[in-house]
PDB file of C-alpha atoms in Angstrom:
ATOM      1  CA  MET A   1     103.484  61.476  60.375  1.00  0.00           C
ATOM      2  CA  ASP A   2     105.436  61.461  63.122  1.00  0.00           C
ATOM      3  CA  LYS A   3     104.621  63.066  66.777  1.00  0.00           C
ATOM      4  CA  LYS A   4     107.270  63.783  69.123  1.00  0.00           C
ATOM      5  CA  THR A   5     106.788  64.969  71.900  1.00  0.00           C
ATOM      6  CA  PHE A   6     108.986  66.860  74.173  1.00  0.00           C
ATOM      7  CA  THR A   7     109.859  65.601  78.201  1.00  0.00           C
ATOM      8  CA  SER A   8     111.399  68.805  78.451  1.00  0.00           C
ATOM      9  CA  LEU A   9     112.526  71.849  77.979  1.00  0.00           C
ATOM     10  CA  ASP A  10     115.856  71.001  77.067  1.00  0.00           C
ATOM     11  CA  GLU A  11     114.957  69.396  73.753  1.00  0.00           C
ATOM     12  CA  LEU A  12     113.553  71.918  72.033  1.00  0.00           C
ATOM     13  CA  ASP A  13     115.279  73.997  70.064  1.00  0.00           C
ATOM     14  CA  VAL A  14     114.330  77.355  71.784  1.00  0.00           C
ATOM     15  CA  PRO A  15     117.625  79.652  72.344  1.00  0.00           C
ATOM     16  CA  ARG A  16     117.447  80.373  76.272  1.00  0.00           C
ATOM     17  CA  LEU A  17     118.601  84.206  77.470  1.00  0.00           C
ATOM     18  CA  PRO A  18     121.940  84.546  79.373  1.00  0.00           C
ATOM     19  CA  TYR A  19     120.380  85.817  82.588  1.00  0.00           C
ATOM     20  CA  LYS A  20     117.317  84.828  84.734  1.00  0.00           C
ATOM     21  CA  VAL A  21     113.998  87.135  84.077  1.00  0.00           C
ATOM     22  CA  ILE A  22     111.911  88.147  87.060  1.00  0.00           C
ATOM     23  CA  VAL A  23     108.433  88.940  86.730  1.00  0.00           C
ATOM     24  CA  GLU A  24     105.760  90.665  88.964  1.00  0.00           C
ATOM     25  CA  SER A  25     103.851  87.289  88.924  1.00  0.00           C
ATOM     26  CA  GLY A  26     106.486  85.341  89.765  1.00  0.00           C
ATOM     27  CA  VAL A  27     107.270  86.256  93.236  1.00  0.00           C
ATOM     28  CA  HIS A  28     105.141  87.178  96.524  1.00  0.00           C
ATOM     29  CA  GLY A  29     104.818  89.773  99.130  1.00  0.00           C
ATOM     30  CA  VAL A  30     107.921  92.364  99.591  1.00  0.00           C
ATOM     31  CA  GLN A  31     110.427  91.101  96.570  1.00  0.00           C
ATOM     32  CA  ARG A  32     106.752  91.768  94.672  1.00  0.00           C
ATOM     33  CA  MET A  33     105.820  95.217  96.032  1.00  0.00           C
ATOM     34  CA  ARG A  34     109.357  95.987  95.401  1.00  0.00           C
ATOM     35  CA  LEU A  35     109.831  94.960  91.882  1.00  0.00           C
ATOM     36  CA  ILE A  36     106.839  96.985  91.193  1.00  0.00           C
ATOM     37  CA  TRP A  37     108.447  99.862  92.552  1.00  0.00           C
ATOM     38  CA  LEU A  38     111.353 100.002  90.813  1.00  0.00           C
ATOM     39  CA  LYS A  39     109.938  99.656  87.483  1.00  0.00           C
ATOM     40  CA  GLU A  40     107.330 102.151  88.436  1.00  0.00           C
ATOM     41  CA  HIS A  41     110.802 104.810  89.292  1.00  0.00           C
ATOM     42  CA  TYR A  42     113.703 102.792  88.069  1.00  0.00           C
ATOM     43  CA  PRO A  43     113.119 100.922  84.410  1.00  0.00           C
ATOM     44  CA  GLN A  44     116.665 101.343  83.005  1.00  0.00           C
ATOM     45  CA  GLN A  45     118.029 100.024  85.667  1.00  0.00           C
ATOM     46  CA  THR A  46     115.880  97.374  87.174  1.00  0.00           C
ATOM     47  CA  ARG A  47     116.453  95.538  83.279  1.00  0.00           C
ATOM     48  CA  GLU A  48     120.551  96.431  84.248  1.00  0.00           C
ATOM     49  CA  MET A  49     119.976  94.351  87.326  1.00  0.00           C
ATOM     50  CA  MET A  50     118.165  91.666  85.128  1.00  0.00           C
ATOM     51  CA  VAL A  51     120.384  91.428  82.763  1.00  0.00           C
ATOM     52  CA  ASN A  52     122.968  91.765  85.182  1.00  0.00           C
ATOM     53  CA  ASN A  53     121.605  88.358  87.254  1.00  0.00           C
ATOM     54  CA  GLU A  54     121.699  90.990  90.292  1.00  0.00           C
ATOM     55  CA  LEU A  55     117.798  91.316  90.491  1.00  0.00           C
ATOM     56  CA  GLU A  56     116.924  87.603  92.333  1.00  0.00           C
ATOM     57  CA  ARG A  57     119.866  89.089  95.019  1.00  0.00           C
ATOM     58  CA  HIS A  58     118.168  92.221  95.292  1.00  0.00           C
ATOM     59  CA  LEU A  59     114.857  91.061  96.003  1.00  0.00           C
ATOM     60  CA  LYS A  60     115.611  88.748  98.767  1.00  0.00           C
ATOM     61  CA  ASP A  61     117.996  91.199 100.463  1.00  0.00           C
ATOM     62  CA  THR A  62     115.385  93.861 100.198  1.00  0.00           C
ATOM     63  CA  GLU A  63     112.379  90.792 101.367  1.00  0.00           C
ATOM     64  CA  ARG A  64     115.686  89.921 104.181  1.00  0.00           C
ATOM     65  CA  ARG A  65     115.686  93.900 105.634  1.00  0.00           C
ATOM     66  CA  PHE A  66     112.541  94.497 105.261  1.00  0.00           C
ATOM     67  CA  ARG A  67     111.508  91.647 108.030  1.00  0.00           C
ATOM     68  CA  GLU A  68     114.540  92.662 110.741  1.00  0.00           C
ATOM     69  CA  THR A  69     113.897  96.888 109.943  1.00  0.00           C
ATOM     70  CA  LYS A  70     110.091  95.574 110.505  1.00  0.00           C
ATOM     71  CA  ALA A  71     111.069  93.777 113.467  1.00  0.00           C
ATOM     72  CA  ARG A  72     113.095  96.600 114.845  1.00  0.00           C
ATOM     73  CA  ILE A  73     110.325  99.248 113.929  1.00  0.00           C
ATOM     74  CA  MET A  74     108.089  96.349 116.293  1.00  0.00           C
ATOM     75  CA  ASP A  75     109.854  96.666 119.592  1.00  0.00           C
ATOM     76  CA  GLU A  76     109.939 100.115 119.416  1.00  0.00           C
ATOM     77  CA  LEU A  77     106.717 100.977 118.643  1.00  0.00           C
ATOM     78  CA  MET A  78     105.822  97.500 121.603  1.00  0.00           C
ATOM     79  CA  GLU A  79     107.908  99.406 123.926  1.00  0.00           C
ATOM     80  CA  GLN A  80     106.693 103.059 123.103  1.00  0.00           C
ATOM     81  CA  ARG A  81     103.338 102.373 123.958  1.00  0.00           C
ATOM     82  CA  HIS A  82     103.555  99.980 126.731  1.00  0.00           C
ATOM     83  CA  LEU A  83     102.933  96.591 125.661  1.00  0.00           C
ATOM     84  CA  LEU A  84     105.807  94.994 126.273  1.00  0.00           C
ATOM     85  CA  THR A  85     104.973  92.950 129.711  1.00  0.00           C
ATOM     86  CA  ARG A  86     101.632  91.928 130.922  1.00  0.00           C
ATOM     87  CA  SER A  87     103.191  94.052 134.331  1.00  0.00           C
ATOM     88  CA  ASP A  88     104.238  96.913 132.264  1.00  0.00           C
ATOM     89  CA  VAL A  89     100.511  97.718 130.538  1.00  0.00           C
ATOM     90  CA  MET A  90      98.297  97.028 134.340  1.00  0.00           C
ATOM     91  CA  GLU A  91     101.082  99.464 135.474  1.00  0.00           C
ATOM     92  CA  ALA A  92     100.821 102.468 132.795  1.00  0.00           C
ATOM     93  CA  HIS A  93      97.282 101.622 132.473  1.00  0.00           C
ATOM     94  CA  PRO A  94      95.230  99.672 134.813  1.00  0.00           C
ATOM     95  CA  GLU A  95      92.098  99.963 133.115  1.00  0.00           C
ATOM     96  CA  ILE A  96      93.641  98.233 129.876  1.00  0.00           C
ATOM     97  CA  THR A  97      91.905  94.564 129.380  1.00  0.00           C
ATOM     98  CA  ASP A  98      93.827  91.686 127.973  1.00  0.00           C
ATOM     99  CA  GLN A  99      92.096  91.602 125.038  1.00  0.00           C
ATOM    100  CA  ASP A 100      92.465  95.689 124.127  1.00  0.00           C
ATOM    101  CA  ARG A 101      96.673  94.676 124.491  1.00  0.00           C
ATOM    102  CA  TYR A 102      96.011  92.047 121.843  1.00  0.00           C
ATOM    103  CA  PHE A 103      94.254  94.490 120.036  1.00  0.00           C
ATOM    104  CA  GLY A 104      97.234  97.223 120.137  1.00  0.00           C
ATOM    105  CA  MET A 105      99.724  94.601 119.856  1.00  0.00           C
ATOM    106  CA  ARG A 106      98.035  93.930 116.469  1.00  0.00           C
ATOM    107  CA  GLN A 107      98.582  97.337 115.608  1.00  0.00           C
ATOM    108  CA  CYS A 108     101.721  97.812 116.460  1.00  0.00           C
ATOM    109  CA  GLU A 109     102.625  94.849 113.866  1.00  0.00           C
ATOM    110  CA  ALA A 110     100.336  97.249 111.860  1.00  0.00           C
ATOM    111  CA  ASP A 111     102.088 100.398 111.799  1.00  0.00           C
ATOM    112  CA  ALA A 112     106.055  98.741 111.961  1.00  0.00           C
ATOM    113  CA  GLU A 113     104.917  96.553 108.465  1.00  0.00           C
ATOM    114  CA  ARG A 114     103.299 100.001 106.982  1.00  0.00           C
ATOM    115  CA  MET A 115     106.724 101.907 108.296  1.00  0.00           C
ATOM    116  CA  ALA A 116     109.001  98.844 106.906  1.00  0.00           C
ATOM    117  CA  ILE A 117     108.044  99.174 103.533  1.00  0.00           C
ATOM    118  CA  GLU A 118     108.416 102.585 103.897  1.00  0.00           C
ATOM    119  CA  GLN A 119     112.173 102.931 104.921  1.00  0.00           C
ATOM    120  CA  VAL A 120     112.876  99.149 103.013  1.00  0.00           C
ATOM    121  CA  VAL A 121     110.767  99.008 100.395  1.00  0.00           C
ATOM    122  CA  GLU A 122     110.361 102.297  98.462  1.00  0.00           C
ATOM    123  CA  SER A 123     113.990 103.979  98.729  1.00  0.00           C
ATOM    124  CA  PHE A 124     116.165 103.506  96.295  1.00  0.00           C
TER     125      PHE A 124
END
């Protein structure tokens, strides 16, 4: 008996789907969160988007909108909390150290990410 080795999937007689199947393990970060949220809340629309080859583009667009929204919110929070420039912090609160300012900036980033997830990922 001869055993044939296959060098690629193209050599196999496996029927191909006319669309790209996207699963949670195939995407990461915001795209993964969005895919899970879509499947939980809108399973039929998610399947339709996948069959129409729109889901991958939608996930990439979601990630782009998330980054833009996060940056905008972070700028707003930094301005509200007087963290944009060191002189603003020193004028508003002379007792604040550079380490306090750094932790404030990190907190702004975390808050902006949480808010952007709510606005972009968990909305339809």
